[in-house]
Amino acid sequence: MPLNLDPNITNPDEFYDELIRAHEGLTKDQSDAYNARLILVLCNEIGDRDVLRAALEAAK
Amino acid sequence: MVAVRYETTFKLYPYEKVAAQDLPPARHPVVIAGGGPVGLALALDLGQKGTPVLVLDDHDGAGQGSRAICFAKRTLDVANRLGASGPMVEKGVVWNVGKVFHGDGKLFDFNLSPEDGHRNPAFINLQQPYFERYLVDAIRVAQADGVPIELRGRNQVSGLTVHDTYSTLDVDTPDGIYQIEADYLIACDGARSPLRDMMGLSFDGRVFEDNFLIADVKMKADFPTERWFWFEPPFEGAGQSALLHKQPDDIWRIDFQLGWDIDREKELDPERIRTRVDAMLSSQSGSIPDYELEWTSIYTFQCRRMKTFRHGPVLFAGDSAHQVSPFGARGANSGVQDADNLGWKLDLVLKGIAPETLLDSYATEREHGADENILNSSRATDFMTPKTEVSRTFRDAVLTLASKHPFARPLVNSGRLSVPCSYDGFALFGEDALNGPPISRPSAPCVDASYQDGFLLDHLGGQFTILAFGGPAPASVSAEGVGTKIVHVTEPNEQMRARYLGDAPQAIYLIRPDQHVVARWPNYDADAIKTAIKTAIGKGA
Ligand SMILES: Cc1cc2nc3c(=O)[nH]c(=O)nc-3n(C[C@H](O)[C@H](O)[C@H](O)COP(=O)(O)OP(=O)(O)OC[C@H]3O[C@@H](n4cnc5c(N)ncnc54)[C@H](O)[C@@H]3O)c2cc1C
């Protein structure tokens, strides 16, 4: 399964709003740590090592 | 004496003294205070339904400058129903190509290719004074046919007493003050609404506030008909975002988002404006095209709404009831939806067909509409003007990724264009026994489709309609004094199948006068339709 770089999120504005809200009240350090945990949770959901490798590349 | 607060572009309803000024107060079923886009659309709708309406405006025409420039499809569909959309679409500019920039760099282009089977484009760019003029032109045509609309220019509502079932208004004119009474008074008197102040009502829920420097620029040379939007424009003093948009008459509209704390005087200095405009216009070609500054203004807004739009016999519509940011062109467009929602309800109440509580549904439905607009406006603003470090990090990440990967582009938010509101779950809508496509579910506005030599919406008009796709011809149904028009599409085309039928071979829709779907069924059932009509006029169980 190749990395999907086409739009795939339903109701993107609502998602974005939720993402930003998740950081409400956090300090910069707390936000960074939260982001790191979030990335790891999402990576686990993906699982496929080839896809993860492609994602690491795409985000550069 | 009526003060002149602004210059007008078009004189549309010059002052004329009327006999009523020397007589005891006359009672009118509906008085509309304010002849902007909302007041005019409402007047046209009510008049065409046969309800007499008087419009009072403290000026004699449309104000100067472009102001609202982007008119959405739903507004054009409403204007089409009112017989006013032809010249709007003809004069308006339709654009397809947009470019999004971040700082010095271009992120991506997009091309909005129009979908088939719609009379009106997704939106047109048109200066607001033209929009108002074409509405007044349609009112003049209607008046010649005996439609009971009266416009009185330079008539300023200067005093107001609200009683239980009517209001008394002081009206100031160049010949002095006179009084009138109104069963229903509709305050369409704009964001600063003097009527709201006279009633001591607050304008709550300030979500955010901002200033926009707006310039209408007349270009003498060719310049592309495209929409250019910048996040963090690189031009000196250009603010948080900038927008360039084409209007008719070779005029381009430029908006600079300046933020809240600004020196208005300094920002309006033509030299300073020219410096920014030069930088923007030359940013892609390297050379400054020949242009003139036609109109400049600083537009200050707050994003907020009144707690409730109905106060007994006084109802608020348009900017007087709610204000949003210009991102997404929701100001004038949402106000026209207010008028569209209120017109038929007021008409049925005044004719004694519907209970006056039907007017409460205007308030609840359109308060919901305003909340949706404020939510969209807030999200766009949060994206454009990140409030925290982490939201800026995400915003910049989205922009960077969007230049490389299509997935991030839907997250880029430079304003979501006004789309019509649906009223899911509200009391006036009936059953979805068809389970058809979600786009035409009960409470949604009808979608257009090609039909015969024209379009489906042309056939619906402004009354309750039974719209049948396929199947046998339905018989008209009336309930509680409300009759129905029949539109029977014997052979639904592909667009109708996709938009109204889904897998069903046939369907019956009940449509209300503002062309929102009340209920839908797989088969004709007169009793079910009667029940739905009762529900739709607020007489349901
Ligand atoms: C500078 C500027 C730029 C804007 N840019 C945009 C934009 O880019 N996009 C967008 O969507 N919207 C924009 N808007 C907002 C848009 O113009 C409004 O949403 C729209 O005009 C609302 O229509 P309305 O009929 O509710 O009110 P208005 O158009 O404000 O009409 C109110 C009318 O009531 C009259 N009136 C006021 N007081 C009285 C009284 N006491 N008695 C009688 N009459 C009275 C006024 O003279 C006026 O004619 C802009 C507004 C301004 C001022």
XYZ file of C-alpha atoms and ligand atoms in Angstrom:
654
model
C 0.000 0.000 0.000
C 1.635 3.293 -1.095
C 1.466 6.431 1.042
C -1.750 8.319 0.359
C -0.984 11.974 -0.305
C -4.417 12.806 -1.703
C -7.098 14.410 0.458
C -8.508 11.769 2.818
C -9.909 13.627 5.832
C -13.655 14.234 5.973
C -14.697 17.699 7.086
C -11.122 19.051 7.149
C -12.049 22.337 8.857
C -13.642 20.566 11.775
C -10.677 18.221 12.075
C -8.237 21.114 12.060
C -10.264 22.897 14.706
C -10.194 19.796 16.935
C -6.463 19.398 16.421
C -5.750 22.974 17.495
C -8.184 22.734 20.398
C -6.403 19.658 21.675
C -3.474 21.969 22.430
C -5.522 24.522 24.324
C -4.007 25.391 27.665
C -0.739 23.549 27.020
C 2.672 25.148 27.363
C 5.092 24.938 24.444
C 6.879 21.952 26.005
C 3.608 20.208 26.733
C 2.452 20.816 23.167
C 5.670 19.389 21.743
C 5.328 16.327 23.926
C 1.686 15.946 22.966
C 2.604 16.153 19.279
C 5.256 13.476 19.733
C 2.759 11.149 21.398
C 0.228 11.863 18.697
C 2.720 10.994 15.952
C 3.531 7.691 17.650
C -0.148 6.814 18.056
C -0.784 7.519 14.383
C 2.323 5.580 13.285
C 1.080 2.576 15.153
C -2.272 2.873 13.407
C -0.452 2.822 10.059
C 1.874 0.002 10.997
C 3.198 -0.688 7.501
C 6.938 0.113 7.589
C 7.134 1.061 3.918
C 4.323 3.564 4.344
C 5.938 4.970 7.472
C 9.247 5.344 5.663
C 7.518 7.148 2.800
C 5.752 9.434 5.299
C 9.055 10.316 6.967
C 10.297 11.312 3.550
C 7.158 13.236 2.494
C 7.207 15.429 5.574
C 10.782 16.610 4.987
C -33.632 66.875 9.088
C -32.048 63.638 7.901
C -28.280 63.599 8.091
C -26.371 62.339 5.069
C -23.908 59.784 6.436
C -22.499 58.606 3.132
C -22.440 59.358 -0.589
C -24.489 57.180 -2.882
C -23.313 55.462 -6.059
C -26.786 55.189 -7.527
C -29.791 57.286 -6.587
C -32.440 54.600 -6.443
C -35.277 56.050 -4.402
C -35.018 59.860 -4.269
C -37.032 61.648 -1.627
C -40.578 62.535 -2.529
C -43.029 63.984 -0.082
C -46.068 61.748 0.408
C -49.545 62.629 1.677
C -49.071 60.389 4.728
C -46.604 62.932 6.140
C -49.487 65.330 6.828
C -52.018 62.750 8.024
C -52.538 60.867 11.280
C -50.299 57.763 11.579
C -51.261 55.099 9.031
C -51.002 51.412 9.981
C -48.911 49.206 7.644
C -48.782 45.411 7.798
C -45.003 45.425 7.223
C -42.493 48.230 7.474
C -38.883 47.475 6.574
C -36.311 49.854 8.018
C -33.299 49.861 5.673
C -33.065 49.432 1.919
C -29.802 47.490 1.698
C -29.589 44.080 -0.008
C -31.601 42.408 2.739
C -34.425 44.930 3.077
C -34.842 45.130 -0.688
C -34.886 41.351 -1.198
C -37.466 40.955 1.557
C -39.640 43.748 0.144
C -39.613 42.158 -3.291
C -40.519 38.747 -1.911
C -43.387 40.025 0.266
C -44.759 42.311 -2.413
C -44.778 39.535 -4.995
C -46.760 37.406 -2.563
C -49.324 40.196 -2.332
C -48.451 41.498 1.129
C -48.117 45.295 1.114
C -44.740 46.477 2.275
C -43.189 49.876 2.956
C -39.399 50.327 2.901
C -37.845 53.311 4.676
C -34.210 54.195 4.048
C -32.393 57.205 5.394
C -30.501 57.659 2.120
C -31.676 57.686 -1.447
C -29.744 54.806 -2.937
C -26.811 52.428 -2.711
C -23.722 53.548 -0.825
C -20.312 53.951 -2.384
C -17.598 51.393 -2.879
C -17.776 47.736 -3.693
C -18.423 46.401 -0.137
C -19.885 42.893 -0.525
C -18.459 41.651 -3.817
C -19.024 37.940 -3.885
C -22.576 36.697 -4.406
C -23.060 32.983 -3.947
C -25.193 30.606 -5.947
C -27.905 30.405 -3.293
C -28.288 34.194 -3.341
C -28.532 34.115 -7.121
C -31.110 31.319 -6.921
C -33.168 33.454 -4.524
C -32.751 36.467 -6.801
C -33.838 34.290 -9.715
C -37.005 33.360 -7.866
C -37.580 37.084 -7.318
C -36.953 37.851 -10.993
C -33.797 39.879 -10.371
C -30.869 37.567 -11.115
C -30.570 38.032 -14.902
C -28.678 41.340 -14.910
C -26.619 40.265 -11.879
C -25.213 37.222 -13.624
C -24.778 39.125 -16.860
C -22.850 41.946 -15.205
C -20.996 39.790 -12.674
C -17.567 38.280 -13.181
C -17.217 34.510 -13.022
C -13.710 33.377 -12.167
C -12.233 29.880 -12.034
C -8.507 30.176 -11.444
C -7.171 30.905 -7.982
C -3.604 31.170 -6.709
C -2.514 30.813 -3.111
C 0.720 32.425 -1.915
C 2.624 32.308 1.334
C 5.073 35.163 1.750
C 7.185 35.382 -1.410
C 6.292 31.978 -2.755
C 3.344 30.524 -4.606
C 1.906 27.421 -2.911
C -0.551 26.154 -5.499
C -3.163 27.028 -8.148
C -6.666 25.742 -8.371
C -9.262 25.688 -11.081
C -12.924 25.491 -10.148
C -14.597 23.911 -13.102
C -18.343 24.401 -12.881
C -20.678 21.467 -12.278
C -23.354 20.800 -14.922
C -27.036 21.402 -14.435
C -27.118 24.646 -12.484
C -28.618 27.880 -13.772
C -26.274 29.898 -11.602
C -22.505 29.669 -11.088
C -21.096 28.884 -7.628
C -20.630 32.631 -7.196
C -20.121 35.839 -9.114
C -18.126 38.911 -8.256
C -20.272 42.019 -8.384
C -20.070 45.294 -6.514
C -22.833 45.570 -3.914
C -24.290 48.807 -5.386
C -25.124 46.877 -8.568
C -26.769 44.127 -6.559
C -28.965 46.714 -4.845
C -29.694 48.508 -8.103
C -30.878 45.336 -9.820
C -33.158 44.566 -6.891
C -34.647 48.051 -7.118
C -35.032 47.645 -10.893
C -37.005 44.451 -10.242
C -39.090 46.284 -7.635
C -39.878 49.016 -10.183
C -40.990 46.407 -12.709
C -43.138 44.721 -10.056
C -44.667 48.038 -8.980
C -45.680 48.720 -12.573
C -47.567 45.413 -12.421
C -49.373 46.576 -9.295
C -47.229 44.741 -6.745
C -47.743 46.589 -3.413
C -44.210 47.775 -2.573
C -43.394 51.344 -1.617
C -39.861 52.724 -1.195
C -39.373 55.997 0.664
C -35.872 57.470 0.465
C -34.457 59.970 2.959
C -36.945 58.597 5.478
C -35.063 57.870 8.643
C -36.533 55.940 11.527
C -35.625 58.259 14.391
C -37.885 57.027 17.155
C -39.579 53.798 18.051
C -42.204 52.628 20.517
C -42.816 48.913 20.562
C -46.263 47.803 21.772
C -47.423 44.214 22.258
C -48.753 43.725 18.754
C -47.445 46.680 16.739
C -44.851 49.447 16.708
C -45.064 53.202 16.309
C -42.238 54.827 14.376
C -41.059 58.408 14.154
C -39.832 59.008 10.647
C -37.576 61.973 9.956
C -37.565 63.484 6.449
C -36.340 66.656 4.741
C -39.863 67.994 5.464
C -39.823 67.071 9.116
C -40.976 64.187 11.243
C -44.140 62.122 10.780
C -45.376 58.924 12.378
C -46.436 55.548 11.100
C -47.510 52.286 12.695
C -46.439 48.797 11.699
C -47.943 45.415 12.549
C -44.485 44.034 11.892
C -41.328 46.065 11.774
C -38.315 44.443 10.139
C -35.006 45.981 11.121
C -32.723 45.664 8.087
C -30.798 48.742 9.109
C -27.280 47.334 8.986
C -24.489 46.488 11.399
C -24.856 49.659 13.452
C -28.648 49.172 13.611
C -30.140 52.302 15.185
C -33.315 50.260 15.864
C -31.365 47.757 17.915
C -30.016 50.653 19.977
C -33.444 52.295 20.313
C -34.732 49.030 21.767
C -31.732 48.805 24.076
C -30.794 45.369 22.768
C -27.255 44.129 22.969
C -25.205 42.664 20.167
C -23.483 39.853 22.024
C -20.914 37.165 21.638
C -18.023 39.056 20.196
C -15.845 36.305 18.804
C -13.097 38.436 17.342
C -12.578 41.756 15.675
C -10.387 42.942 12.856
C -9.748 45.763 10.394
C -9.541 45.438 6.645
C -8.090 48.018 4.373
C -10.147 47.787 1.189
C -9.181 49.315 -2.126
C -11.063 49.265 -5.415
C -8.436 49.652 -8.099
C -9.251 50.463 -11.707
C -6.744 48.772 -13.966
C -6.020 50.347 -17.315
C -4.137 47.408 -18.766
C -4.933 43.710 -18.992
C -4.592 41.847 -15.767
C -5.567 38.193 -15.215
C -9.120 37.357 -14.019
C -7.892 35.293 -11.093
C -8.216 35.276 -7.355
C -4.900 35.750 -5.578
C -4.665 35.135 -1.896
C -1.628 35.658 0.317
C -0.898 34.325 3.737
C 1.588 36.705 5.332
C 2.007 38.898 2.262
C 5.598 40.016 1.775
C 4.609 43.613 0.963
C 5.507 46.265 3.502
C 2.731 46.799 6.025
C 0.281 44.523 4.232
C -0.867 42.746 7.369
C -1.789 39.115 7.969
C -3.398 38.294 4.660
C -4.194 39.928 1.362
C -6.685 39.249 -1.379
C -6.942 40.367 -4.973
C -10.223 39.780 -6.779
C -11.682 40.860 -10.118
C -14.930 42.842 -10.313
C -16.851 44.182 -13.315
C -15.841 47.483 -14.979
C -12.082 46.624 -14.926
C -12.018 47.093 -11.192
C -9.985 44.857 -8.909
C -10.741 44.616 -5.256
C -7.835 44.427 -2.837
C -8.228 43.586 0.847
C -5.418 43.837 3.383
C -6.077 42.325 6.796
C -4.485 44.834 9.142
C -5.323 43.463 12.571
C -7.059 45.202 15.433
C -4.696 47.867 16.721
C -4.183 50.308 13.884
C -3.938 54.002 13.169
C -6.869 54.495 10.763
C -5.811 57.920 9.598
C -2.332 56.759 8.702
C -3.530 53.576 7.021
C -5.848 55.561 4.755
C -3.062 57.800 3.438
C -3.228 57.258 -0.361
C 0.571 57.208 -0.663
C 0.808 54.420 1.863
C -1.965 52.476 0.160
C -0.324 52.908 -3.241
C 2.971 51.545 -1.977
C 1.298 48.312 -0.910
C -0.834 48.036 -4.000
C 2.228 48.618 -6.231
C 4.063 45.826 -4.453
C 1.150 43.451 -4.762
C 0.368 44.103 -8.401
C 3.988 43.870 -9.482
C 4.773 40.788 -7.403
C 4.184 38.324 -10.229
C 5.255 40.307 -13.296
C 7.872 42.638 -11.828
C 6.236 45.705 -13.358
C 3.581 48.007 -11.916
C 0.497 48.218 -14.126
C -1.246 51.548 -14.681
C -4.104 51.887 -12.198
C -6.288 54.344 -10.314
C -7.532 54.097 -6.750
C -11.322 54.282 -7.120
C -12.400 53.839 -3.536
C -10.645 53.009 -0.297
C -12.033 52.285 3.096
C -11.238 50.627 6.364
C -13.804 47.994 7.192
C -13.955 47.185 10.865
C -16.019 44.271 11.964
C -16.793 42.160 14.923
C -17.948 38.605 14.617
C -21.150 38.327 16.665
C -24.905 38.038 16.611
C -27.972 39.140 18.547
C -29.145 36.628 21.073
C -32.501 36.380 19.365
C -33.677 37.832 16.062
C -37.313 38.262 17.113
C -38.558 40.706 19.694
C -42.354 40.559 19.534
C -43.533 42.546 16.511
C -39.941 43.553 15.625
C -37.676 41.186 13.709
C -34.032 41.701 12.830
C -32.500 40.530 9.543
C -29.117 40.881 7.867
C -26.203 42.773 9.399
C -28.426 44.266 12.096
C -28.822 40.752 13.523
C -25.391 39.295 12.837
C -21.973 40.280 11.626
C -19.219 38.039 10.343
C -15.765 38.487 8.883
C -15.543 39.004 5.137
C -13.788 35.643 4.683
C -16.248 33.484 2.802
C -18.535 36.316 1.738
C -21.117 35.485 4.332
C -22.359 39.010 5.099
C -24.718 39.856 2.290
C -25.235 36.211 1.325
C -26.456 35.184 4.750
C -28.647 38.269 4.972
C -30.397 37.326 1.744
C -31.056 33.904 3.257
C -32.648 35.698 6.226
C -34.975 37.537 3.853
C -35.722 34.306 1.990
C -36.617 32.569 5.252
C -38.721 35.397 6.652
C -40.719 36.438 3.577
C -43.092 33.509 3.239
C -43.581 33.125 6.979
C -44.546 36.761 7.445
C -46.849 36.511 4.450
C -48.698 33.460 5.821
C -48.995 35.005 9.284
C -50.376 38.271 7.928
C -52.875 36.400 5.783
C -54.075 34.597 8.893
C -53.054 31.185 7.557
C -50.199 30.456 9.938
C -50.007 31.204 13.675
C -47.789 34.120 14.599
C -45.498 31.670 16.398
C -44.277 30.676 12.921
C -42.153 33.820 13.133
C -40.255 32.322 16.056
C -39.014 29.679 13.643
C -37.501 32.460 11.527
C -35.454 33.417 14.536
C -34.359 29.901 15.493
C -33.546 28.825 11.939
C -31.589 31.918 11.077
C -29.823 32.091 14.438
C -28.573 28.635 13.538
C -27.523 30.009 10.137
C -25.657 32.839 11.834
C -23.899 30.424 14.191
C -22.761 28.349 11.239
C -21.406 31.456 9.548
C -19.667 32.648 12.680
C -18.117 29.198 13.159
C -16.785 29.175 9.603
C -15.551 32.726 9.923
C -13.816 31.931 13.190
C -12.077 28.891 11.770
C -10.847 30.845 8.769
C -9.584 33.610 10.997
C -7.876 31.173 13.349
C -6.060 29.685 10.366
C -5.078 33.039 8.922
C -4.142 34.661 12.210
C -2.871 31.876 14.469
C -3.341 32.801 18.099
C -0.729 30.544 19.691
C 2.739 29.315 18.850
C 1.582 25.765 18.268
C -1.288 26.830 16.018
C 1.179 28.846 13.983
C 3.455 25.819 13.724
C 0.588 23.707 12.422
C -0.636 26.431 10.097
C 2.826 26.851 8.579
C 3.185 23.072 8.316
C -0.078 22.885 6.388
C 1.056 25.632 4.041
C 4.456 24.014 3.432
C 2.932 20.595 2.805
C 0.230 22.097 0.564
C 2.846 23.267 -1.900
C 4.009 19.660 -2.364
C 1.128 17.353 -1.460
C -2.520 17.655 -2.503
C -3.752 16.153 0.785
C -2.912 19.320 2.708
C -4.758 21.677 0.366
C -8.246 21.155 1.785
C -6.802 22.194 5.151
C -5.680 25.553 3.791
C -8.389 27.942 4.913
C -8.594 31.386 3.347
C -12.350 31.536 3.926
C -15.027 29.032 2.946
C -17.481 30.450 0.513
C -21.018 30.861 1.763
C -23.083 27.774 1.050
C -26.759 27.557 1.939
C -27.728 26.483 5.388
C -29.743 23.321 6.068
C -31.974 23.152 9.123
C -31.457 19.545 10.220
C -33.550 18.595 13.193
C -35.641 21.786 13.268
C -39.344 21.582 14.023
C -40.824 22.607 10.674
C -39.493 19.664 8.698
C -41.130 16.310 8.142
C -40.108 12.777 7.451
C -37.482 11.351 5.135
C -39.417 8.288 4.056
C -37.441 8.100 0.826
C -33.975 7.850 2.292
C -32.691 9.489 -0.844
C -29.457 11.419 -1.479
C -28.382 13.483 1.560
C -27.970 16.607 -0.573
C -31.775 16.935 -0.903
C -32.777 15.667 2.538
C -35.574 17.402 4.436
C -34.422 20.882 5.569
C -31.881 21.248 2.737
C -32.370 23.785 -0.052
C -33.399 22.231 -3.372
C -30.531 21.572 -5.736
C -30.851 22.719 -9.295
C -30.769 20.414 -12.339
C -31.272 20.792 -16.067
C -34.949 20.480 -16.948
C -36.682 20.911 -20.287
C -35.087 23.959 -21.922
C -34.080 25.490 -18.615
C -33.605 24.507 -15.005
C -35.582 22.774 -12.317
C -35.565 25.633 -9.792
C -37.266 27.907 -12.339
C -40.347 25.718 -12.012
C -40.620 25.787 -8.238
C -41.498 29.439 -7.662
C -42.305 30.801 -4.233
C -45.189 28.689 -2.927
C -45.577 25.242 -1.418
C -44.875 22.753 -4.199
C -45.264 19.038 -4.654
C -42.316 17.998 -6.760
C -42.691 14.528 -8.247
C -39.969 12.579 -10.048
C -41.295 9.743 -12.187
C -44.401 7.827 -11.150
C -47.976 8.904 -11.809
C -48.944 12.599 -11.790
C -49.734 13.685 -8.197
C -52.942 15.553 -7.366
C -52.715 18.913 -5.654
C -53.193 18.843 -1.883
C -54.312 21.652 0.347
C -54.274 21.837 4.099
C -55.102 24.650 6.519
C -55.668 27.056 3.644
C -52.304 26.324 2.033
C -52.523 25.080 -1.538
C -49.766 23.362 -3.473
C -48.369 23.766 -6.927
C -47.539 20.574 -8.803
C -44.306 20.019 -10.679
C -44.193 16.569 -12.213
C -40.958 15.527 -13.862
C -42.098 12.499 -15.834
C -38.659 11.401 -16.951
C -35.977 12.349 -14.426
C -32.565 12.881 -16.025
C -29.206 11.706 -14.703
C -28.673 14.846 -12.603
C -32.060 14.415 -10.935
C -31.341 10.748 -10.278
C -28.084 11.664 -8.588
C -29.468 14.670 -6.701
C -33.010 13.567 -5.797
C -33.585 9.853 -6.343
C -30.511 7.810 -5.528
C -31.600 4.205 -6.074
C -35.308 4.988 -5.890
C -37.285 4.713 -9.137
C -39.579 7.620 -8.193
C -40.094 10.163 -5.438
C -42.451 12.811 -4.060
C -40.982 15.934 -2.472
C -42.805 18.668 -0.569
C -40.971 21.974 -1.021
C -41.638 25.082 1.030
C -41.795 28.582 -0.475
C -38.120 29.317 0.203
C -37.315 26.147 -1.771
C -36.147 24.104 1.188
C -37.294 20.472 1.268
C -39.992 19.812 3.907
C -40.304 16.038 3.530
C -39.963 13.306 0.902
C -41.553 9.956 0.201
C -41.219 7.036 -2.212
C -44.916 7.279 -3.111
C -47.700 9.827 -3.240
C -49.768 9.912 -0.063
C -52.121 12.891 0.267
C -52.518 12.484 4.032
C -48.798 12.407 4.615
C -48.430 15.565 2.545
C -51.190 17.282 4.545
C -49.466 16.429 7.788
C -46.172 17.760 6.428
C -47.814 21.030 5.355
C -49.242 21.492 8.844
C -45.818 20.861 10.339
C -44.218 23.301 7.895
C -46.494 26.194 8.870
C -46.111 25.617 12.574
C -49.464 23.875 13.100
C -48.018 20.424 13.668
C -48.940 18.357 16.670
C -16.570 48.879 3.822
C -17.347 47.599 3.817
C -16.830 46.475 3.175
C -17.529 45.272 3.153
N -16.997 44.212 2.514
C -17.679 43.063 2.470
C -17.194 41.934 1.786
O -16.120 41.967 1.218
N -17.920 40.794 1.762
C -19.134 40.717 2.396
O -19.802 39.679 2.333
N -19.625 41.758 3.047
C -18.936 42.906 3.100
N -19.455 43.946 3.764
C -20.708 43.720 4.473
C -21.906 43.850 3.578
O -21.854 45.102 2.972
C -23.130 43.645 4.444
O -23.135 42.323 4.943
C -24.444 43.898 3.745
O -24.521 45.185 3.222
C -25.607 43.676 4.706
O -26.806 44.093 4.145
P -27.981 44.709 5.014
O -29.088 44.946 4.046
O -28.212 43.860 6.202
O -27.423 46.066 5.598
P -26.867 47.389 4.874
O -26.398 47.101 3.520
O -25.940 48.000 5.842
O -28.159 48.298 4.719
C -28.743 48.985 5.793
C -29.553 50.145 5.249
O -30.302 50.723 6.315
C -30.228 52.113 6.216
N -30.490 52.671 7.550
C -29.668 52.689 8.614
N -30.273 53.293 9.647
C -31.518 53.647 9.245
C -32.620 54.306 9.866
N -32.562 54.721 11.128
N -33.737 54.499 9.137
C -33.820 54.099 7.851
N -32.795 53.470 7.221
C -31.661 53.262 7.908
C -28.830 52.369 5.687
O -28.698 53.626 5.088
C -28.689 51.241 4.669
O -29.178 51.611 3.402
C -18.778 45.168 3.806
C -19.302 46.277 4.441
C -18.621 47.483 4.454
C -19.237 48.667 5.151
